[in-house]
PDB file of C-alpha atoms and ligand atoms in Angstrom:
ATOM      1  CA  MET A   1     195.556 311.069  87.569  1.00 95.00           C
ATOM      2  CA  THR A   2     194.532 311.514  91.224  1.00 98.00           C
ATOM      3  CA  ARG A   3     191.094 312.736  92.237  1.00 98.00           C
ATOM      4  CA  ILE A   4     190.456 314.010  95.708  1.00 98.00           C
ATOM      5  CA  ILE A   5     187.180 315.477  96.983  1.00 98.00           C
ATOM      6  CA  GLN A   6     187.256 318.165  99.657  1.00 98.00           C
ATOM      7  CA  ILE A   7     184.262 318.737 101.882  1.00 98.00           C
ATOM      8  CA  SER A   8     184.205 321.143 104.758  1.00 98.00           C
ATOM      9  CA  ASP A   9     182.370 322.416 107.834  1.00 98.00           C
ATOM     10  CA  THR A  10     179.801 319.676 108.150  1.00 98.00           C
ATOM     11  CA  HIS A  11     178.906 320.869 111.668  1.00 98.00           C
ATOM     12  CA  LEU A  12     177.226 317.659 112.715  1.00 98.00           C
ATOM     13  CA  VAL A  13     175.397 317.322 116.024  1.00 98.00           C
ATOM     14  CA  GLY A  14     173.622 314.428 117.755  1.00 94.00           C
ATOM     15  CA  GLU A  15     170.460 312.881 116.393  1.00 92.00           C
ATOM     16  CA  GLY A  16     167.465 315.168 116.774  1.00 92.00           C
ATOM     17  CA  ASN A  17     169.550 318.280 117.537  1.00 94.00           C
ATOM     18  CA  PHE A  18     169.926 321.427 115.449  1.00 96.00           C
ATOM     19  CA  VAL A  19     172.772 323.920 115.081  1.00 95.00           C
ATOM     20  CA  SER A  20     171.737 327.212 116.751  1.00 94.00           C
ATOM     21  CA  LYS A  21     168.318 325.555 117.279  1.00 93.00           C
ATOM     22  CA  THR A  22     167.463 325.912 113.621  1.00 95.00           C
ATOM     23  CA  LEU A  23     169.944 324.310 111.183  1.00 95.00           C
ATOM     24  CA  GLU A  24     169.700 320.607 110.347  1.00 96.00           C
ATOM     25  CA  THR A  25     173.146 319.490 109.179  1.00 97.00           C
ATOM     26  CA  ALA A  26     173.042 315.728 108.673  1.00 97.00           C
ATOM     27  CA  ALA A  27     170.543 315.744 105.762  1.00 97.00           C
ATOM     28  CA  PRO A  28     172.642 318.034 103.476  1.00 98.00           C
ATOM     29  CA  LEU A  29     175.694 315.844 104.126  1.00 98.00           C
ATOM     30  CA  GLU A  30     173.718 312.681 103.327  1.00 97.00           C
ATOM     31  CA  ASP A  31     172.499 314.326 100.081  1.00 97.00           C
ATOM     32  CA  LEU A  32     176.055 315.263  99.195  1.00 97.00           C
ATOM     33  CA  ILE A  33     177.320 311.713  99.726  1.00 96.00           C
ATOM     34  CA  GLY A  34     174.677 310.697  97.194  1.00 95.00           C
ATOM     35  CA  ARG A  35     176.073 313.310  94.809  1.00 95.00           C
ATOM     36  CA  ILE A  36     179.612 311.954  95.288  1.00 96.00           C
ATOM     37  CA  SER A  37     178.336 308.536  94.108  1.00 92.00           C
ATOM     38  CA  GLU A  38     176.987 310.224  90.955  1.00 92.00           C
ATOM     39  CA  ILE A  39     180.161 312.261  90.484  1.00 94.00           C
ATOM     40  CA  GLN A  40     182.171 309.006  90.387  1.00 95.00           C
ATOM     41  CA  LEU A  41     180.070 307.909  87.427  1.00 94.00           C
ATOM     42  CA  GLU A  42     180.700 311.235  85.681  1.00 93.00           C
ATOM     43  CA  VAL A  43     184.445 311.850  86.280  1.00 95.00           C
ATOM     44  CA  GLY A  44     185.850 308.437  87.357  1.00 96.00           C
ATOM     45  CA  ALA A  45     186.932 306.870  90.553  1.00 96.00           C
ATOM     46  CA  ILE A  46     187.658 309.151  93.518  1.00 98.00           C
ATOM     47  CA  ASP A  47     190.822 308.319  95.439  1.00 98.00           C
ATOM     48  CA  ALA A  48     190.046 309.943  98.814  1.00 98.00           C
ATOM     49  CA  ILE A  49     187.905 312.448 100.665  1.00 98.00           C
ATOM     50  CA  ILE A  50     189.538 315.275 102.682  1.00 98.00           C
ATOM     51  CA  ILE A  51     187.674 317.282 105.272  1.00 98.00           C
ATOM     52  CA  SER A  52     188.925 320.744 106.211  1.00 98.00           C
ATOM     53  CA  GLY A  53     187.560 320.959 109.749  1.00 98.00           C
ATOM     54  CA  ASP A  54     184.450 321.624 111.799  1.00 98.00           C
ATOM     55  CA  ILE A  55     183.243 318.070 111.235  1.00 98.00           C
ATOM     56  CA  SER A  56     181.320 318.444 114.463  1.00 98.00           C
ATOM     57  CA  ASP A  57     179.475 321.521 115.726  1.00 98.00           C
ATOM     58  CA  ASP A  58     179.475 320.551 119.357  1.00 96.00           C
ATOM     59  CA  GLY A  59     182.494 318.224 119.652  1.00 96.00           C
ATOM     60  CA  SER A  60     180.235 315.332 120.842  1.00 96.00           C
ATOM     61  CA  VAL A  61     181.249 311.713 120.482  1.00 97.00           C
ATOM     62  CA  GLU A  62     177.899 311.136 118.830  1.00 97.00           C
ATOM     63  CA  SER A  63     178.510 313.768 116.138  1.00 98.00           C
ATOM     64  CA  TYR A  64     181.738 312.067 115.014  1.00 98.00           C
ATOM     65  CA  ALA A  65     180.056 308.630 115.029  1.00 98.00           C
ATOM     66  CA  ARG A  66     177.320 310.120 112.824  1.00 98.00           C
ATOM     67  CA  PHE A  67     179.889 311.527 110.400  1.00 98.00           C
ATOM     68  CA  LYS A  68     181.532 308.175 109.956  1.00 98.00           C
ATOM     69  CA  SER A  69     178.210 306.463 109.531  1.00 98.00           C
ATOM     70  CA  ILE A  70     177.086 308.942 106.830  1.00 98.00           C
ATOM     71  CA  LEU A  71     180.366 308.571 104.903  1.00 97.00           C
ATOM     72  CA  SER A  72     180.546 304.816 105.169  1.00 97.00           C
ATOM     73  CA  PRO A  73     178.503 303.953 102.025  1.00 96.00           C
ATOM     74  CA  LEU A  74     181.224 305.594  99.900  1.00 96.00           C
ATOM     75  CA  ASN A  75     183.842 303.119 101.125  1.00 96.00           C
ATOM     76  CA  LEU A  76     186.593 305.608 100.480  1.00 97.00           C
ATOM     77  CA  PRO A  77     189.574 306.593 102.684  1.00 98.00           C
ATOM     78  CA  PHE A  78     189.105 309.992 104.300  1.00 98.00           C
ATOM     79  CA  PHE A  79     191.542 312.330 106.037  1.00 98.00           C
ATOM     80  CA  ALA A  80     190.584 315.320 108.211  1.00 98.00           C
ATOM     81  CA  VAL A  81     191.919 318.232 110.153  1.00 98.00           C
ATOM     82  CA  PRO A  82     190.137 319.784 113.135  1.00 98.00           C
ATOM     83  CA  GLY A  83     188.364 323.134 113.051  1.00 98.00           C
ATOM     84  CA  ASN A  84     187.491 325.482 115.878  1.00 98.00           C
ATOM     85  CA  HIS A  85     184.222 323.595 116.612  1.00 98.00           C
ATOM     86  CA  ASP A  86     186.022 320.250 116.953  1.00 98.00           C
ATOM     87  CA  VAL A  87     187.331 318.852 120.191  1.00 98.00           C
ATOM     88  CA  ARG A  88     190.808 317.394 119.712  1.00 98.00           C
ATOM     89  CA  SER A  89     190.389 314.375 122.079  1.00 97.00           C
ATOM     90  CA  SER A  90     187.011 313.325 120.569  1.00 97.00           C
ATOM     91  CA  PHE A  91     188.349 313.884 117.032  1.00 98.00           C
ATOM     92  CA  ARG A  92     191.432 311.758 117.750  1.00 98.00           C
ATOM     93  CA  ALA A  93     189.372 309.006 119.362  1.00 97.00           C
ATOM     94  CA  ALA A  94     186.924 308.939 116.478  1.00 98.00           C
ATOM     95  CA  PHE A  95     189.496 308.757 113.697  1.00 98.00           C
ATOM     96  CA  SER A  96     192.604 307.177 115.225  1.00 97.00           C
ATOM     97  CA  SER A  97     191.773 303.698 113.819  1.00 96.00           C
ATOM     98  CA  ALA A  98     192.524 304.994 110.325  1.00 97.00           C
ATOM     99  CA  GLY A  99     196.170 305.150 111.414  1.00 97.00           C
ATOM    100  CA  TYR A 100     197.218 308.574 110.079  1.00 98.00           C
ATOM    101  CA  LEU A 101     196.813 310.744 113.224  1.00 98.00           C
ATOM    102  CA  PRO A 102     199.649 311.102 115.763  1.00 97.00           C
ATOM    103  CA  ASP A 103     198.950 309.607 119.205  1.00 96.00           C
ATOM    104  CA  SER A 104     199.587 312.852 121.064  1.00 96.00           C
ATOM    105  CA  ASN A 105     199.871 316.639 120.676  1.00 96.00           C
ATOM    106  CA  LYS A 106     198.573 318.444 117.607  1.00 98.00           C
ATOM    107  CA  LEU A 107     196.869 316.551 114.800  1.00 98.00           C
ATOM    108  CA  ASN A 108     199.477 317.174 112.076  1.00 98.00           C
ATOM    109  CA  TRP A 109     199.883 314.435 109.470  1.00 98.00           C
ATOM    110  CA  HIS A 110     201.210 313.543 106.019  1.00 98.00           C
ATOM    111  CA  GLN A 111     199.681 311.003 103.661  1.00 98.00           C
ATOM    112  CA  ILE A 112     200.281 309.941 100.045  1.00 98.00           C
ATOM    113  CA  VAL A 113     197.210 309.415  97.865  1.00 98.00           C
ATOM    114  CA  GLY A 114     197.949 308.375  94.302  1.00 98.00           C
ATOM    115  CA  GLU A 115     200.521 310.883  93.022  1.00 98.00           C
ATOM    116  CA  VAL A 116     199.650 313.564  95.557  1.00 98.00           C
ATOM    117  CA  HIS A 117     201.078 314.223  99.040  1.00 98.00           C
ATOM    118  CA  ILE A 118     198.477 315.542 101.435  1.00 98.00           C
ATOM    119  CA  ILE A 119     199.637 317.408 104.498  1.00 99.00           C
ATOM    120  CA  GLY A 120     197.110 318.220 107.232  1.00 98.00           C
ATOM    121  CA  LEU A 121     197.893 320.858 109.866  1.00 98.00           C
ATOM    122  CA  ASP A 122     196.039 321.441 113.136  1.00 98.00           C
ATOM    123  CA  THR A 123     195.135 325.153 113.717  1.00 98.00           C
ATOM    124  CA  LEU A 124     192.719 324.551 116.549  1.00 98.00           C
ATOM    125  CA  ILE A 125     193.019 326.573 119.781  1.00 98.00           C
ATOM    126  CA  GLU A 126     190.547 324.792 122.007  1.00 95.00           C
ATOM    127  CA  GLY A 127     187.871 327.075 123.399  1.00 94.00           C
ATOM    128  CA  GLN A 128     188.522 329.789 120.828  1.00 97.00           C
ATOM    129  CA  GLY A 129     187.131 330.614 117.386  1.00 98.00           C
ATOM    130  CA  GLY A 130     190.450 331.901 115.997  1.00 98.00           C
ATOM    131  CA  GLY A 131     193.299 329.585 115.037  1.00 98.00           C
ATOM    132  CA  GLU A 132     197.082 329.346 115.097  1.00 98.00           C
ATOM    133  CA  LEU A 133     199.943 327.679 113.261  1.00 98.00           C
ATOM    134  CA  ASP A 134     202.312 327.187 116.193  1.00 98.00           C
ATOM    135  CA  SER A 135     206.083 326.741 115.891  1.00 98.00           C
ATOM    136  CA  LYS A 136     205.998 322.909 116.159  1.00 98.00           C
ATOM    137  CA  THR A 137     203.338 322.690 113.486  1.00 98.00           C
ATOM    138  CA  LEU A 138     205.267 324.938 111.149  1.00 98.00           C
ATOM    139  CA  GLN A 139     208.403 322.930 111.845  1.00 98.00           C
ATOM    140  CA  PHE A 140     206.466 319.776 110.880  1.00 98.00           C
ATOM    141  CA  LEU A 141     205.404 321.462 107.614  1.00 98.00           C
ATOM    142  CA  GLU A 142     208.919 322.641 106.807  1.00 98.00           C
ATOM    143  CA  THR A 143     210.507 319.226 107.482  1.00 98.00           C
ATOM    144  CA  THR A 144     207.857 317.389 105.547  1.00 98.00           C
ATOM    145  CA  LEU A 145     208.138 319.662 102.497  1.00 98.00           C
ATOM    146  CA  GLU A 146     211.946 319.435 102.515  1.00 98.00           C
ATOM    147  CA  ASN A 147     211.693 315.690 101.935  1.00 97.00           C
ATOM    148  CA  LEU A 148     209.225 315.734  99.061  1.00 98.00           C
ATOM    149  CA  ASN A 149     211.446 316.612  96.109  1.00 96.00           C
ATOM    150  CA  ASN A 150     208.891 319.135  94.828  1.00 96.00           C
ATOM    151  CA  ALA A 151     206.186 316.497  94.385  1.00 98.00           C
ATOM    152  CA  PRO A 152     202.511 317.708  94.119  1.00 98.00           C
ATOM    153  CA  VAL A 153     201.109 318.712  97.469  1.00 98.00           C
ATOM    154  CA  ILE A 154     197.665 319.542  98.890  1.00 99.00           C
ATOM    155  CA  LEU A 155     198.257 321.399 102.151  1.00 98.00           C
ATOM    156  CA  MET A 156     195.122 321.519 104.276  1.00 99.00           C
ATOM    157  CA  PHE A 157     194.202 323.357 107.484  1.00 98.00           C
ATOM    158  CA  HIS A 158     190.965 324.875 108.771  1.00 98.00           C
ATOM    159  CA  HIS A 159     191.564 328.617 109.205  1.00 98.00           C
ATOM    160  CA  PRO A 160     192.223 330.487 105.902  1.00 98.00           C
ATOM    161  CA  PRO A 161     195.584 332.211 105.667  1.00 98.00           C
ATOM    162  CA  PHE A 162     193.933 335.320 104.208  1.00 98.00           C
ATOM    163  CA  LYS A 163     191.330 337.917 105.158  1.00 97.00           C
ATOM    164  CA  SER A 164     187.980 337.066 103.585  1.00 97.00           C
ATOM    165  CA  GLY A 165     186.421 340.541 103.932  1.00 96.00           C
ATOM    166  CA  ILE A 166     183.645 339.160 106.147  1.00 97.00           C
ATOM    167  CA  ASN A 167     184.518 341.037 109.317  1.00 96.00           C
ATOM    168  CA  PHE A 168     183.010 338.690 111.944  1.00 96.00           C
ATOM    169  CA  MET A 169     184.791 335.722 110.428  1.00 97.00           C
ATOM    170  CA  ASP A 170     188.129 337.555 109.995  1.00 97.00           C
ATOM    171  CA  SER A 171     188.007 338.421 113.677  1.00 96.00           C
ATOM    172  CA  ILE A 172     188.242 334.666 114.381  1.00 97.00           C
ATOM    173  CA  GLY A 173     190.721 333.948 111.612  1.00 98.00           C
ATOM    174  CA  LEU A 174     194.281 332.643 111.646  1.00 98.00           C
ATOM    175  CA  HIS A 175     195.922 334.692 114.392  1.00 94.00           C
ATOM    176  CA  THR A 176     199.503 333.450 114.340  1.00 96.00           C
ATOM    177  CA  GLY A 177     202.019 331.786 112.023  1.00 97.00           C
ATOM    178  CA  GLN A 178     201.100 333.466 108.752  1.00 96.00           C
ATOM    179  CA  SER A 179     204.410 335.108 107.998  1.00 97.00           C
ATOM    180  CA  ARG A 180     206.470 331.948 108.775  1.00 98.00           C
ATOM    181  CA  LEU A 181     203.961 329.933 106.658  1.00 98.00           C
ATOM    182  CA  SER A 182     204.651 332.285 103.739  1.00 98.00           C
ATOM    183  CA  GLU A 183     208.423 331.940 104.144  1.00 98.00           C
ATOM    184  CA  ILE A 184     208.169 328.131 104.116  1.00 98.00           C
ATOM    185  CA  LEU A 185     205.840 328.021 101.090  1.00 98.00           C
ATOM    186  CA  LYS A 186     208.007 330.462  99.159  1.00 98.00           C
ATOM    187  CA  LEU A 187     210.770 327.859  99.217  1.00 98.00           C
ATOM    188  CA  TYR A 188     208.597 325.082  97.769  1.00 98.00           C
ATOM    189  CA  PHE A 189     208.927 324.959  93.985  1.00 98.00           C
ATOM    190  CA  GLY A 190     206.660 321.986  93.279  1.00 98.00           C
ATOM    191  CA  GLU A 191     202.934 322.247  92.491  1.00 98.00           C
ATOM    192  CA  LEU A 192     201.173 323.007  95.800  1.00 98.00           C
ATOM    193  CA  ILE A 193     197.682 324.171  96.679  1.00 98.00           C
ATOM    194  CA  VAL A 194     196.611 325.332 100.099  1.00 98.00           C
ATOM    195  CA  VAL A 195     193.002 324.286 100.956  1.00 99.00           C
ATOM    196  CA  CYS A 196     190.992 325.389 103.964  1.00 98.00           C
ATOM    197  CA  GLY A 197     187.485 325.844 105.298  1.00 98.00           C
ATOM    198  CA  HIS A 198     186.060 328.013 108.154  1.00 98.00           C
ATOM    199  CA  ILE A 199     184.539 330.860 106.100  1.00 98.00           C
ATOM    200  CA  HIS A 200     181.870 328.657 104.478  1.00 98.00           C
ATOM    201  CA  ARG A 201     182.582 330.208 101.082  1.00 97.00           C
ATOM    202  CA  ASN A 202     184.615 329.281  98.011  1.00 98.00           C
ATOM    203  CA  ILE A 203     187.297 331.991  97.698  1.00 98.00           C
ATOM    204  CA  VAL A 204     190.422 331.611  95.586  1.00 98.00           C
ATOM    205  CA  THR A 205     193.520 333.703  96.194  1.00 98.00           C
ATOM    206  CA  ARG A 206     197.336 333.457  96.213  1.00 98.00           C
ATOM    207  CA  LEU A 207     199.950 333.119  98.921  1.00 98.00           C
ATOM    208  CA  ALA A 208     203.724 332.962  98.511  1.00 98.00           C
ATOM    209  CA  GLY A 209     203.441 331.852  94.866  1.00 97.00           C
ATOM    210  CA  HIS A 210     200.789 329.188  95.477  1.00 98.00           C
ATOM    211  CA  THR A 211     197.024 329.020  95.006  1.00 98.00           C
ATOM    212  CA  VAL A 212     194.830 329.078  98.139  1.00 98.00           C
ATOM    213  CA  ILE A 213     191.274 327.800  98.014  1.00 98.00           C
ATOM    214  CA  SER A 214     188.619 327.919 100.722  1.00 98.00           C
ATOM    215  CA  ALA A 215     185.845 325.325 100.450  1.00 98.00           C
ATOM    216  CA  PRO A 216     182.160 325.959 100.966  1.00 98.00           C
ATOM    217  CA  SER A 217     180.363 324.345 103.910  1.00 98.00           C
ATOM    218  CA  THR A 218     178.108 321.367 103.275  1.00 98.00           C
ATOM    219  CA  CYS A 219     175.341 322.981 105.325  1.00 98.00           C
ATOM    220  CA  SER A 220     175.510 326.782 105.610  1.00 97.00           C
ATOM    221  CA  SER A 221     177.219 329.916 104.268  1.00 97.00           C
ATOM    222  CA  PHE A 222     177.920 333.494 105.324  1.00 96.00           C
ATOM    223  CA  LEU A 223     176.650 336.436 103.374  1.00 95.00           C
ATOM    224  CA  TYR A 224     179.472 338.076 101.412  1.00 96.00           C
ATOM    225  CA  ASN A 225     178.862 341.473 103.018  1.00 96.00           C
ATOM    226  CA  VAL A 226     182.043 343.439 103.732  1.00 95.00           C
ATOM    227  CA  HIS A 227     180.459 346.326 105.667  1.00 96.00           C
ATOM    228  CA  ARG A 228     181.518 346.798 109.258  1.00 92.00           C
ATOM    229  CA  ASN A 229     177.870 346.610 110.425  1.00 92.00           C
ATOM    230  CA  ALA A 230     177.016 343.565 108.318  1.00 94.00           C
ATOM    231  CA  PRO A 231     174.557 341.236 110.020  1.00 93.00           C
ATOM    232  CA  VAL A 232     176.316 338.446 111.989  1.00 96.00           C
ATOM    233  CA  GLY A 233     174.959 334.972 111.338  1.00 95.00           C
ATOM    234  CA  PHE A 234     174.616 332.183 108.808  1.00 97.00           C
ATOM    235  CA  LEU A 235     172.475 331.362 105.795  1.00 96.00           C
ATOM    236  CA  LYS A 236     170.812 327.993 105.315  1.00 96.00           C
ATOM    237  CA  GLN A 237     172.674 327.121 102.143  1.00 96.00           C
ATOM    238  CA  ALA A 238     174.322 323.841 101.290  1.00 97.00           C
ATOM    239  CA  GLY A 239     177.563 324.719  99.459  1.00 97.00           C
ATOM    240  CA  GLY A 240     178.543 321.431  97.779  1.00 98.00           C
ATOM    241  CA  LEU A 241     182.181 320.358  97.480  1.00 98.00           C
ATOM    242  CA  ILE A 242     185.457 320.875  95.633  1.00 98.00           C
ATOM    243  CA  LEU A 243     186.983 318.222  93.389  1.00 98.00           C
ATOM    244  CA  HIS A 244     190.780 318.493  93.257  1.00 98.00           C
ATOM    245  CA  ASP A 245     192.033 316.753  90.152  1.00 98.00           C
ATOM    246  CA  TRP A 246     195.770 316.183  89.721  1.00 98.00           C
ATOM    247  CA  SER A 247     197.238 315.410  86.311  1.00 96.00           C
ATOM    248  CA  GLN A 248     200.496 317.286  85.642  1.00 93.00           C
ATOM    249  CA  SER A 249     198.878 320.270  87.390  1.00 97.00           C
ATOM    250  CA  PHE A 250     195.989 320.850  89.831  1.00 98.00           C
ATOM    251  CA  LYS A 251     192.508 321.662  88.609  1.00 98.00           C
ATOM    252  CA  SER A 252     189.966 322.389  91.363  1.00 98.00           C
ATOM    253  CA  ILE A 253     186.271 322.263  90.423  1.00 98.00           C
ATOM    254  CA  ARG A 254     183.441 323.511  92.674  1.00 98.00           C
ATOM    255  CA  ILE A 255     180.548 321.081  92.374  1.00 97.00           C
ATOM    256  CA  GLU A 256     177.189 322.329  93.627  1.00 96.00           C
ATOM    257  CA  ALA A 257     175.102 320.550  96.212  1.00 95.00           C
ATOM    258  CA  GLN A 258     172.155 320.327  93.812  1.00 92.00           C
ATOM    259  CA  ARG A 259     172.757 318.741  90.450  1.00 90.00           C
ATOM    260  CA  GLY A 260     170.109 320.823  88.712  1.00 92.00           C
ATOM    261  CA  ALA A 261     167.491 319.695  86.206  1.00 96.00           C
ATOM    262  CA  GLY A 262     168.631 318.622  82.719  1.00 95.00           C
ATOM    263  CA  PRO A 263     170.812 318.557  80.731  1.00 94.00           C
ATOM    264  CA  PHE A 264     168.304 319.838  78.102  1.00 98.00           C
ATOM    265  CA  ALA A 265     169.090 319.571  74.434  1.00 97.00           C
ATOM    266  CA  PHE A 266     170.235 322.882  72.796  1.00 96.00           C
TER     267      PHE A 266
HETATM  268 FE1  FE2 B   1     182.531 326.144 110.323  1.00 74.19          FE
END
């Protein structure tokens, strides 16, 4: 049994600052860390936290320090990939002491947690909203998977490898590497889930025979409005987290930010 919690798109900024002058992002993350402590009492020990990008909103050194400080009470290992709001150099500097990030180039990595292999890929194109899986990143994925003997895998990167239907987000989606990604995944016959962030919504779909799951954001969401003239912007809505539970197969449970009152007797 291996239990991994995925959080996404925390969009932290420096103390006293707000995202787009209106959204406070540290408080919902602090609340969620409290929930993770409760969850451990309800489901058992958590093995690791994974973060599918946009840890920072502004790429500041302070925002990454704040993230680490907020997560520290959990005392759990955490592994992250960058999103389009992250800055690769600040990200690397903030997390390099954990020992899983390469010293140079893209932030692609492979870790083993319990019975599960976690592969993180870097889709960030600095200065752009959209993302890419470049040829070296895809080569890293292919080589890593070839050596795993069909063991269980969580493959994580920020930009979803599917169209969400939310037009303004799809316009800054995964621009390159999708077809090669599908070819590589088609040849993996073990249990594998692809997990991502970016669209601040929990959507489940399929790709090349595997399940793909986008995680909600800890601080905001986008209206699921598929019209071309849909309003562009975010909702103040803490989306909670996803618990990925491995035991012979994957089970992924969305856990809300608010626990809710009760339970009440029937
Ligand atoms: Fe985001």
